[in-house]
């Protein structure tokens, strides 16, 4: 399906990120680079065409001049449970071979990369990155029931154990101090103005992304 496009994030008219996506994929740039302007290119393309455009554009600008981590062609998506796993792996294999022929990667890049991905630190970071992400579940009630059954009685990891804060109560003084610190941290966050509506109101990075998604998703 030709639903893909490419996008480039600019700061002061200088490209800082080249990407490929569909729907509202480009909006992640506003959180990563709050003062950026995102421009859409190569609309209504197939995924293969969008990948090819991304690779060529990153090569043209130079990976060292961008915040991209890889020279395009594939991202860091998990493909283990993807129904199109075979096609995706084949596409990645073809892309890697092509990039190696162009001399984009140093000789031992992938050897070190694979070792790095399997290290305990890398696994920990990937788990941390997945926390808090909402996932689509077809039958939530059945899923919840299975989780509940798997944690009943002796199956629960805390069965027969006491929690570290058992019997302890948080003092009101500490609670007030914690709330005060949170309030001060929120006030001291760096604020940015919307690059689309130029309103007087300023937002922190997270709220700026929400504002743009809510009011400017039809604007590149």
Short mmCIF file of C-alpha atoms in Angstrom, two decimals, residues 5-11 16-40 54 67-69 75-77 195-196 204-214 216-217 219-220:
data_model
loop_
_atom_site.label_atom_id
_atom_site.label_comp_id
_atom_site.label_asym_id
_atom_site.label_seq_id
_atom_site.Cartn_x
_atom_site.Cartn_y
_atom_site.Cartn_z
CA UNK A 5 6.10 9.17 3.33
CA UNK A 6 9.46 10.61 4.36
CA UNK A 7 10.14 13.51 6.65
CA UNK A 8 13.07 15.69 7.69
CA UNK A 9 13.32 17.67 10.93
CA UNK A 10 15.09 21.02 10.61
CA UNK A 11 16.53 23.44 13.18
CA UNK A 16 18.94 17.08 11.94
CA UNK A 17 16.84 13.95 11.40
CA UNK A 18 15.63 11.98 8.37
CA UNK A 19 12.84 9.46 8.75
CA UNK A 20 10.16 7.34 7.12
CA UNK A 21 6.68 6.62 8.36
CA UNK A 22 2.93 6.80 7.96
CA UNK A 23 -0.01 8.44 9.77
CA UNK A 24 1.41 10.72 12.52
CA UNK A 25 4.83 9.15 12.81
CA UNK A 26 6.64 12.46 12.20
CA UNK A 27 5.26 14.03 15.43
CA UNK A 28 7.89 12.24 17.57
CA UNK A 29 10.40 14.81 16.27
CA UNK A 30 8.65 17.61 18.20
CA UNK A 31 9.39 15.87 21.49
CA UNK A 32 12.96 15.00 20.60
CA UNK A 33 13.69 18.40 19.02
CA UNK A 34 11.12 20.86 20.50
CA UNK A 35 12.17 23.82 18.33
CA UNK A 36 12.30 21.90 15.06
CA UNK A 37 10.26 22.29 11.87
CA UNK A 38 9.24 19.03 10.18
CA UNK A 39 8.74 18.88 6.42
CA UNK A 40 7.03 16.01 4.63
CA UNK A 54 15.59 7.60 3.38
CA UNK A 67 21.03 12.50 14.90
CA UNK A 68 20.02 9.25 13.12
CA UNK A 69 21.69 6.20 14.67
CA UNK A 75 14.64 0.98 12.27
CA UNK A 76 14.80 -0.58 15.71
CA UNK A 77 11.32 -2.16 15.70
CA UNK A 195 6.29 26.45 15.81
CA UNK A 196 2.88 26.43 14.07
CA UNK A 204 7.47 21.88 28.13
CA UNK A 205 8.60 19.18 25.65
CA UNK A 206 5.91 16.64 26.60
CA UNK A 207 2.98 19.09 26.54
CA UNK A 208 4.23 20.67 23.32
CA UNK A 209 4.00 17.25 21.62
CA UNK A 210 0.42 16.80 22.94
CA UNK A 211 -0.53 20.29 21.74
CA UNK A 212 0.84 19.69 18.23
CA UNK A 213 -0.87 16.29 17.95
CA UNK A 214 -4.18 17.79 19.08
CA UNK A 216 -1.63 20.71 14.18
CA UNK A 217 -1.51 17.09 13.04
CA UNK A 219 0.44 20.44 9.26
CA UNK A 220 3.93 19.17 8.32
#
